[in-house]
mmCIF file of C-alpha atoms in Angstrom:
data_model
loop_
_atom_site.group_PDB
_atom_site.id
_atom_site.type_symbol
_atom_site.label_atom_id
_atom_site.label_comp_id
_atom_site.label_asym_id
_atom_site.label_seq_id
_atom_site.Cartn_x
_atom_site.Cartn_y
_atom_site.Cartn_z
ATOM 1 C CA MET A 237 35.528 55.251 77.645
ATOM 2 C CA THR A 238 36.500 56.714 74.278
ATOM 3 C CA PRO A 239 38.046 54.076 71.961
ATOM 4 C CA ARG A 240 41.609 54.650 70.832
ATOM 5 C CA ARG A 241 41.865 56.190 67.393
ATOM 6 C CA GLU A 242 44.345 53.866 65.688
ATOM 7 C CA PHE A 243 44.745 54.126 61.899
ATOM 8 C CA HIS A 244 46.270 51.402 59.733
ATOM 9 C CA PHE A 245 47.622 51.463 56.182
ATOM 10 C CA VAL A 246 49.233 48.719 54.079
ATOM 11 C CA PHE A 247 51.898 49.453 51.470
ATOM 12 C CA GLY A 248 55.084 48.072 49.954
ATOM 13 C CA LEU A 249 54.107 44.423 49.610
ATOM 14 C CA ARG A 250 56.393 44.256 46.576
ATOM 15 C CA PRO A 251 59.796 45.969 46.072
ATOM 16 C CA GLN A 252 59.472 49.711 45.512
ATOM 17 C CA ALA A 253 61.047 50.758 42.214
ATOM 18 C CA GLU A 254 59.806 54.351 42.433
ATOM 19 C CA PRO A 255 59.882 56.945 45.223
ATOM 20 C CA PHE A 256 56.905 57.277 47.535
ATOM 21 C CA HIS A 257 54.319 59.307 45.658
ATOM 22 C CA LEU A 258 52.696 62.576 46.673
ATOM 23 C CA VAL A 259 49.253 60.904 46.550
ATOM 24 C CA HIS A 260 50.345 58.405 49.203
ATOM 25 C CA PHE A 261 51.944 61.130 51.294
ATOM 26 C CA LEU A 262 48.654 63.043 51.183
ATOM 27 C CA ALA A 263 46.730 60.030 52.458
ATOM 28 C CA LEU A 264 48.951 59.836 55.528
ATOM 29 C CA GLU A 265 49.331 63.587 56.022
ATOM 30 C CA SER A 266 45.592 64.226 55.717
ATOM 31 C CA CYS A 267 45.012 61.466 58.270
ATOM 32 C CA ARG A 268 47.573 63.025 60.602
ATOM 33 C CA ARG A 269 46.122 66.515 60.235
ATOM 34 C CA THR A 270 42.396 65.692 60.522
ATOM 35 C CA GLN A 271 41.923 62.545 62.588
ATOM 36 C CA SER A 272 43.449 63.232 66.028
ATOM 37 C CA ALA A 273 44.991 59.777 65.708
ATOM 38 C CA ASP A 274 46.502 58.083 68.735
ATOM 39 C CA ALA A 275 48.782 56.295 66.280
ATOM 40 C CA ILE A 276 49.182 55.907 62.520
ATOM 41 C CA HIS A 277 50.496 52.473 61.547
ATOM 42 C CA LEU A 278 52.054 51.567 58.206
ATOM 43 C CA HIS A 279 52.338 47.838 57.539
ATOM 44 C CA CYS A 280 54.888 47.091 54.803
ATOM 45 C CA ARG A 281 57.142 44.320 53.541
ATOM 46 C CA HIS A 282 59.473 46.635 51.624
ATOM 47 C CA LEU A 283 60.161 50.099 53.014
ATOM 48 C CA PRO A 284 59.154 53.071 50.859
ATOM 49 C CA TRP A 285 61.800 55.635 50.004
ATOM 50 C CA GLY A 286 62.121 59.149 48.648
ATOM 51 C CA PRO A 287 61.596 62.721 49.871
ATOM 52 C CA TRP A 288 57.851 62.411 50.525
ATOM 53 C CA TRP A 289 58.512 59.285 52.554
ATOM 54 C CA ASP A 290 61.263 61.013 54.533
ATOM 55 C CA ARG A 291 58.811 63.771 55.373
ATOM 56 C CA ILE A 292 56.018 61.521 56.709
ATOM 57 C CA ALA A 293 57.962 58.567 58.166
ATOM 58 C CA PRO A 294 58.719 60.202 61.556
ATOM 59 C CA HIS A 295 54.981 60.364 62.228
ATOM 60 C CA LEU A 296 54.351 56.651 61.641
ATOM 61 C CA ALA A 297 54.620 53.392 63.549
ATOM 62 C CA ILE A 298 56.122 51.013 61.000
ATOM 63 C CA HIS A 299 55.413 47.279 61.066
ATOM 64 C CA ARG A 300 57.128 44.807 58.745
ATOM 65 C CA VAL A 301 54.900 42.279 56.991
ATOM 66 C CA GLY A 302 56.222 38.721 56.849
ATOM 67 C CA GLU A 303 54.672 35.768 55.075
ATOM 68 C CA ALA A 304 51.559 36.112 52.962
ATOM 69 C CA PRO A 305 48.341 35.783 54.984
ATOM 70 C CA ARG A 306 46.477 32.489 55.033
ATOM 71 C CA GLY A 307 43.886 32.315 52.280
ATOM 72 C CA PHE A 308 45.820 34.405 49.767
ATOM 73 C CA ASP A 309 46.834 31.759 47.226
ATOM 74 C CA PRO A 310 48.309 33.122 43.959
ATOM 75 C CA ALA A 311 47.778 29.721 42.323
ATOM 76 C CA ARG A 312 44.087 30.602 42.111
ATOM 77 C CA TYR A 313 44.800 33.221 39.448
ATOM 78 C CA ALA A 314 45.449 30.495 36.883
ATOM 79 C CA GLU A 315 41.875 29.403 36.172
ATOM 80 C CA PRO A 316 39.678 32.510 35.648
ATOM 81 C CA SER A 317 40.552 34.866 32.787
ATOM 82 C CA GLU A 318 40.091 37.793 35.181
ATOM 83 C CA GLY A 319 42.614 36.228 37.550
ATOM 84 C CA ARG A 320 45.161 35.716 34.793
ATOM 85 C CA LEU A 321 44.793 39.368 33.836
ATOM 86 C CA ILE A 322 45.275 40.468 37.462
ATOM 87 C CA ALA A 323 48.435 38.378 37.764
ATOM 88 C CA GLU A 324 49.755 39.582 34.408
ATOM 89 C CA HIS A 325 49.419 43.236 35.416
ATOM 90 C CA GLY A 326 50.864 42.663 38.890
ATOM 91 C CA TYR A 327 47.744 43.635 40.830
ATOM 92 C CA ASP A 328 47.982 40.594 43.110
ATOM 93 C CA TYR A 329 49.443 42.764 45.887
ATOM 94 C CA ALA A 330 45.995 44.356 46.235
ATOM 95 C CA HIS A 331 44.495 40.971 47.066
ATOM 96 C CA GLU A 332 47.166 40.242 49.654
ATOM 97 C CA ALA A 333 46.322 43.611 51.202
ATOM 98 C CA ASP A 334 42.643 42.586 51.290
ATOM 99 C CA PHE A 335 43.517 39.743 53.643
ATOM 100 C CA LEU A 336 46.079 41.695 55.670
ATOM 101 C CA ARG A 337 43.702 44.545 56.516
ATOM 102 C CA LEU A 338 41.182 42.141 58.001
ATOM 103 C CA GLU A 339 43.776 40.346 60.115
ATOM 104 C CA ILE A 340 45.213 43.669 61.326
ATOM 105 C CA LEU A 341 41.785 44.889 62.445
ATOM 106 C CA ARG A 342 40.824 41.557 63.975
ATOM 107 C CA ASP A 343 43.973 41.587 66.092
ATOM 108 C CA GLY A 344 44.235 45.255 67.041
ATOM 109 C CA GLY A 345 41.123 47.140 66.008
ATOM 110 C CA GLY A 346 40.963 50.697 64.723
ATOM 111 C CA ALA A 347 40.495 52.109 61.239
ATOM 112 C CA TYR A 348 42.017 50.800 58.027
ATOM 113 C CA ALA A 349 42.227 52.971 54.895
ATOM 114 C CA ASP A 350 43.732 52.490 51.461
ATOM 115 C CA LEU A 351 46.621 54.796 50.585
ATOM 116 C CA ASP A 352 44.516 56.501 47.948
ATOM 117 C CA THR A 353 42.236 57.928 50.628
ATOM 118 C CA LEU A 354 42.036 61.676 51.189
ATOM 119 C CA PHE A 355 40.724 62.553 54.637
ATOM 120 C CA VAL A 356 38.424 65.564 54.790
ATOM 121 C CA GLU A 357 36.912 65.677 58.280
ATOM 122 C CA ARG A 358 37.481 63.885 61.579
ATOM 123 C CA TYR A 359 35.850 60.468 61.805
ATOM 124 C CA PRO A 360 33.384 60.542 64.729
ATOM 125 C CA ASP A 361 34.471 58.679 67.868
ATOM 126 C CA ALA A 362 31.197 56.736 67.695
ATOM 127 C CA TRP A 363 32.397 54.959 64.557
ATOM 128 C CA PHE A 364 35.234 53.361 66.535
ATOM 129 C CA ALA A 365 32.780 51.947 69.080
ATOM 130 C CA HIS A 366 30.922 49.762 66.566
ATOM 131 C CA ASP A 367 31.827 46.121 65.978
ATOM 132 C CA CYS A 368 32.472 47.046 62.340
ATOM 133 C CA VAL A 369 31.797 50.046 60.096
ATOM 134 C CA LEU A 370 31.768 50.010 56.293
ATOM 135 C CA GLY A 371 30.649 52.481 53.667
ATOM 136 C CA GLU A 372 28.201 51.904 50.872
ATOM 137 C CA GLU A 373 29.611 52.145 47.337
ATOM 138 C CA PRO A 374 27.649 52.372 44.073
ATOM 139 C CA ALA A 375 25.312 49.415 43.581
ATOM 140 C CA ILE A 376 26.511 46.566 41.381
ATOM 141 C CA ALA A 377 24.387 44.688 38.871
ATOM 142 C CA GLY A 378 23.933 40.989 39.575
ATOM 143 C CA PRO A 379 23.796 38.223 36.944
ATOM 144 C CA ASP A 380 20.130 39.053 36.411
ATOM 145 C CA GLY A 381 20.876 42.728 35.798
ATOM 146 C CA VAL A 382 19.272 43.820 39.074
ATOM 147 C CA LEU A 383 21.307 46.334 41.083
ATOM 148 C CA ARG A 384 22.391 45.123 44.507
ATOM 149 C CA PRO A 385 23.733 47.286 47.358
ATOM 150 C CA SER A 386 27.498 46.959 47.728
ATOM 151 C CA LEU A 387 29.964 47.712 50.517
ATOM 152 C CA CYS A 388 33.533 48.857 49.871
ATOM 153 C CA ASN A 389 36.601 47.660 51.781
ATOM 154 C CA ALA A 390 38.783 50.723 51.086
ATOM 155 C CA VAL A 391 37.908 52.054 54.563
ATOM 156 C CA ILE A 392 37.036 49.702 57.426
ATOM 157 C CA LEU A 393 36.622 50.465 61.116
ATOM 158 C CA ALA A 394 36.382 47.591 63.587
ATOM 159 C CA ARG A 395 36.926 46.662 67.189
ATOM 160 C CA ALA A 396 39.596 44.092 68.021
ATOM 161 C CA GLY A 397 37.978 40.670 67.881
ATOM 162 C CA SER A 398 35.132 41.949 65.710
ATOM 163 C CA ARG A 399 32.618 39.187 65.019
ATOM 164 C CA PHE A 400 31.851 40.539 61.561
ATOM 165 C CA VAL A 401 35.534 40.748 60.618
ATOM 166 C CA ALA A 402 36.122 37.189 61.865
ATOM 167 C CA ARG A 403 33.276 35.928 59.683
ATOM 168 C CA TRP A 404 34.628 37.938 56.765
ATOM 169 C CA ILE A 405 38.092 36.391 57.122
ATOM 170 C CA ASP A 406 36.630 32.874 57.124
ATOM 171 C CA ASP A 407 34.518 33.683 54.073
ATOM 172 C CA ALA A 408 37.422 35.312 52.212
ATOM 173 C CA ARG A 409 39.682 32.311 52.761
ATOM 174 C CA ALA A 410 37.007 30.016 51.371
ATOM 175 C CA SER A 411 35.843 32.205 48.492
ATOM 176 C CA PHE A 412 39.058 33.703 47.078
ATOM 177 C CA ASP A 413 39.187 32.455 43.490
ATOM 178 C CA GLY A 414 41.527 34.939 41.812
ATOM 179 C CA THR A 415 38.768 37.297 40.668
ATOM 180 C CA TRP A 416 38.781 40.925 41.744
ATOM 181 C CA SER A 417 36.317 41.192 44.613
ATOM 182 C CA ARG A 418 34.460 37.957 45.365
ATOM 183 C CA HIS A 419 36.400 37.583 48.631
ATOM 184 C CA SER A 420 36.381 41.286 49.559
ATOM 185 C CA CYS A 421 33.603 43.742 48.731
ATOM 186 C CA ALA A 422 31.248 41.060 47.432
ATOM 187 C CA ALA A 423 31.827 38.933 50.542
ATOM 188 C CA ALA A 424 31.204 41.879 52.876
ATOM 189 C CA SER A 425 27.991 42.722 51.054
ATOM 190 C CA ARG A 426 26.806 39.124 51.220
ATOM 191 C CA LEU A 427 27.584 38.836 54.944
ATOM 192 C CA TRP A 428 25.775 42.131 55.577
ATOM 193 C CA ARG A 429 22.634 40.784 53.925
ATOM 194 C CA GLU A 430 22.858 37.659 56.077
ATOM 195 C CA ALA A 431 23.433 39.512 59.372
ATOM 196 C CA PRO A 432 22.660 43.232 58.957
ATOM 197 C CA GLY A 433 22.962 43.896 62.682
ATOM 198 C CA GLU A 434 26.651 42.996 62.768
ATOM 199 C CA VAL A 435 27.906 45.901 60.664
ATOM 200 C CA HIS A 436 27.147 49.622 60.761
ATOM 201 C CA VAL A 437 26.806 50.886 57.191
ATOM 202 C CA LEU A 438 27.505 54.510 56.281
ATOM 203 C CA PRO A 439 25.729 56.170 53.357
ATOM 204 C CA MET A 440 27.784 56.592 50.204
ATOM 205 C CA CYS A 441 28.303 60.321 50.700
ATOM 206 C CA ARG A 442 30.396 59.795 53.851
ATOM 207 C CA LEU A 443 33.309 57.880 52.273
ATOM 208 C CA TYR A 444 32.614 57.385 48.547
ATOM 209 C CA ARG A 445 30.885 60.520 47.326
ATOM 210 C CA HIS A 446 32.438 60.145 43.873
ATOM 211 C CA GLY A 447 32.309 56.630 42.491
ATOM 212 C CA PRO A 448 34.558 54.518 40.228
ATOM 213 C CA THR A 449 33.174 55.894 36.974
ATOM 214 C CA ARG A 450 34.345 58.364 34.332
ATOM 215 C CA ALA A 451 32.076 60.968 35.918
ATOM 216 C CA GLY A 452 33.376 60.168 39.399
ATOM 217 C CA ILE A 453 37.040 60.432 38.413
ATOM 218 C CA ALA A 454 36.337 63.686 36.562
ATOM 219 C CA ALA A 455 34.619 65.103 39.654
ATOM 220 C CA LEU A 456 37.730 64.350 41.701
ATOM 221 C CA PHE A 457 40.501 65.468 39.347
ATOM 222 C CA GLU A 458 39.030 67.720 36.653
ATOM 223 C CA GLN A 459 36.155 69.540 38.358
ATOM 224 C CA LEU A 460 35.655 71.371 41.647
ATOM 225 C CA ASP A 461 33.050 69.979 44.026
ATOM 226 C CA ASP A 462 32.685 72.352 46.967
ATOM 227 C CA ARG A 463 29.576 70.640 48.345
ATOM 228 C CA LEU A 464 31.369 68.393 50.792
ATOM 229 C CA GLU A 465 29.070 68.663 53.797
ATOM 230 C CA GLY A 466 29.007 65.284 55.518
ATOM 231 C CA VAL A 467 32.006 63.940 53.600
ATOM 232 C CA ALA A 468 34.526 62.392 55.995
ATOM 233 C CA SER A 469 36.986 61.141 53.384
ATOM 234 C CA LEU A 470 37.237 60.543 49.655
ATOM 235 C CA HIS A 471 38.419 57.385 47.948
ATOM 236 C CA LEU A 472 40.439 58.211 44.840
ATOM 237 C CA TRP A 473 40.173 54.863 42.953
ATOM 238 C CA ALA A 474 43.836 55.174 41.934
ATOM 239 C CA HIS A 475 44.010 51.870 40.054
ATOM 240 C CA LEU A 476 41.610 53.309 37.461
ATOM 241 C CA TRP A 477 43.793 56.291 36.448
ATOM 242 C CA TRP A 478 47.284 55.932 37.927
ATOM 243 C CA ASP A 479 49.048 54.727 34.774
ATOM 244 C CA ALA A 480 49.181 57.307 31.971
ATOM 245 C CA ARG A 481 48.661 54.478 29.477
ATOM 246 C CA ARG A 482 45.243 53.706 30.926
ATOM 247 C CA VAL A 483 42.670 56.090 29.471
ATOM 248 C CA ASP A 484 39.378 54.177 29.694
ATOM 249 C CA PHE A 485 38.332 56.130 32.795
ATOM 250 C CA SER A 486 40.373 59.318 32.489
ATOM 251 C CA ARG A 487 43.340 60.937 30.805
ATOM 252 C CA PHE A 488 44.395 62.169 34.230
ATOM 253 C CA HIS A 489 47.305 60.193 35.708
ATOM 254 C CA ALA A 490 49.634 60.107 38.698
ATOM 255 C CA GLY A 491 52.326 62.167 36.996
ATOM 256 C CA LEU A 492 50.001 65.175 36.985
ATOM 257 C CA VAL A 493 49.688 65.265 40.786
ATOM 258 C CA THR A 494 52.334 67.810 41.744
ATOM 259 C CA PRO A 495 52.641 70.518 44.405
ATOM 260 C CA GLU A 496 51.942 73.092 41.679
ATOM 261 C CA TRP A 497 48.726 71.321 40.658
ATOM 262 C CA ILE A 498 47.647 71.280 44.297
ATOM 263 C CA ALA A 499 48.590 74.933 44.839
ATOM 264 C CA ARG A 500 46.245 75.996 42.050
ATOM 265 C CA GLY A 501 43.369 74.302 43.884
ATOM 266 C CA GLU A 502 41.239 74.069 40.763
ATOM 267 C CA THR A 503 39.792 70.587 41.364
ATOM 268 C CA THR A 504 38.135 68.744 44.236
ATOM 269 C CA VAL A 505 41.231 66.812 45.267
ATOM 270 C CA ALA A 506 43.602 69.753 44.794
ATOM 271 C CA ALA A 507 41.409 72.089 46.841
ATOM 272 C CA ILE A 508 41.303 69.646 49.759
ATOM 273 C CA ALA A 509 45.011 68.814 49.535
ATOM 274 C CA ARG A 510 45.889 72.525 49.567
ATOM 275 C CA ARG A 511 44.727 72.622 53.197
ATOM 276 C CA PHE A 512 47.807 70.565 54.089
ATOM 277 C CA ASP A 513 50.421 73.188 53.282
ATOM 278 C CA LEU A 514 53.237 71.644 51.246
ATOM 279 C CA GLY A 515 55.380 74.726 51.803
ATOM 280 C CA SER A 516 58.709 74.757 49.977
ATOM 281 C CA ALA A 517 57.741 71.718 47.901
ATOM 282 C CA VAL A 518 56.099 73.924 45.250
ATOM 283 C CA GLY A 519 58.286 73.952 42.158
ATOM 284 C CA LEU A 520 59.883 70.612 42.885
ATOM 285 C CA GLY A 521 57.483 68.163 41.197
ATOM 286 C CA SER A 522 55.634 65.067 42.364
ATOM 287 C CA GLU A 523 58.790 63.519 43.841
ATOM 288 C CA LEU A 524 59.540 66.631 45.929
#
């Protein structure tokens, strides 16, 4: 029996002061157009708004998020300097989403993806049959300087009741300390080393061909990579370039993603996004 192809996204955990962005629309539209999804679920506390939202909303099953998930404790940001910085910049919503995605998959199964995912090709049905599927991301140096394999949580596939996801939830609740990824990617990588048979790991090229580096961001938004054989989706690492004031990774920013930029198709992301015809939106900017 072929597993149901259910896709889950989390958004709007804090009030939305700006209209739903074209980048987020493209995540959902590319999923709709490439994945043969039985359903596309958006889990939100505060509803998005704006023309791009109006265009995609009829294709979604919308679920309202209530209380914060168990284990997500904002008080833990107070001690580590990294945690204080995360709280100061308002990135705590990303940590709440880390916990929510695991609970959503534990309860219902399917595929979870961040809203800065761009789907390229259909995920194979076989991926949905595994207990859990994660993709490898660039290796991370440990305290001793030795590189260690790392798994990313931006895309997760799992069966309902997944043993690996259940272990991950328990670990995340115990290990969340306000730092960026101890409870998420680092926890998944640690659990994988302890029980490699419980998770199916995809090579980096399948989901994370271009990494979270200056070169990776440039390959996505400033250059054209047409060697995408085997690439199922691309993660866009939006937190590294979204704000125009942040220039340590790129001078590219969210305000430059417009229908006109996509129509020119001069970069990797634009060329892929052009497949999903935006029609009359050209000439009307990133807010449609």
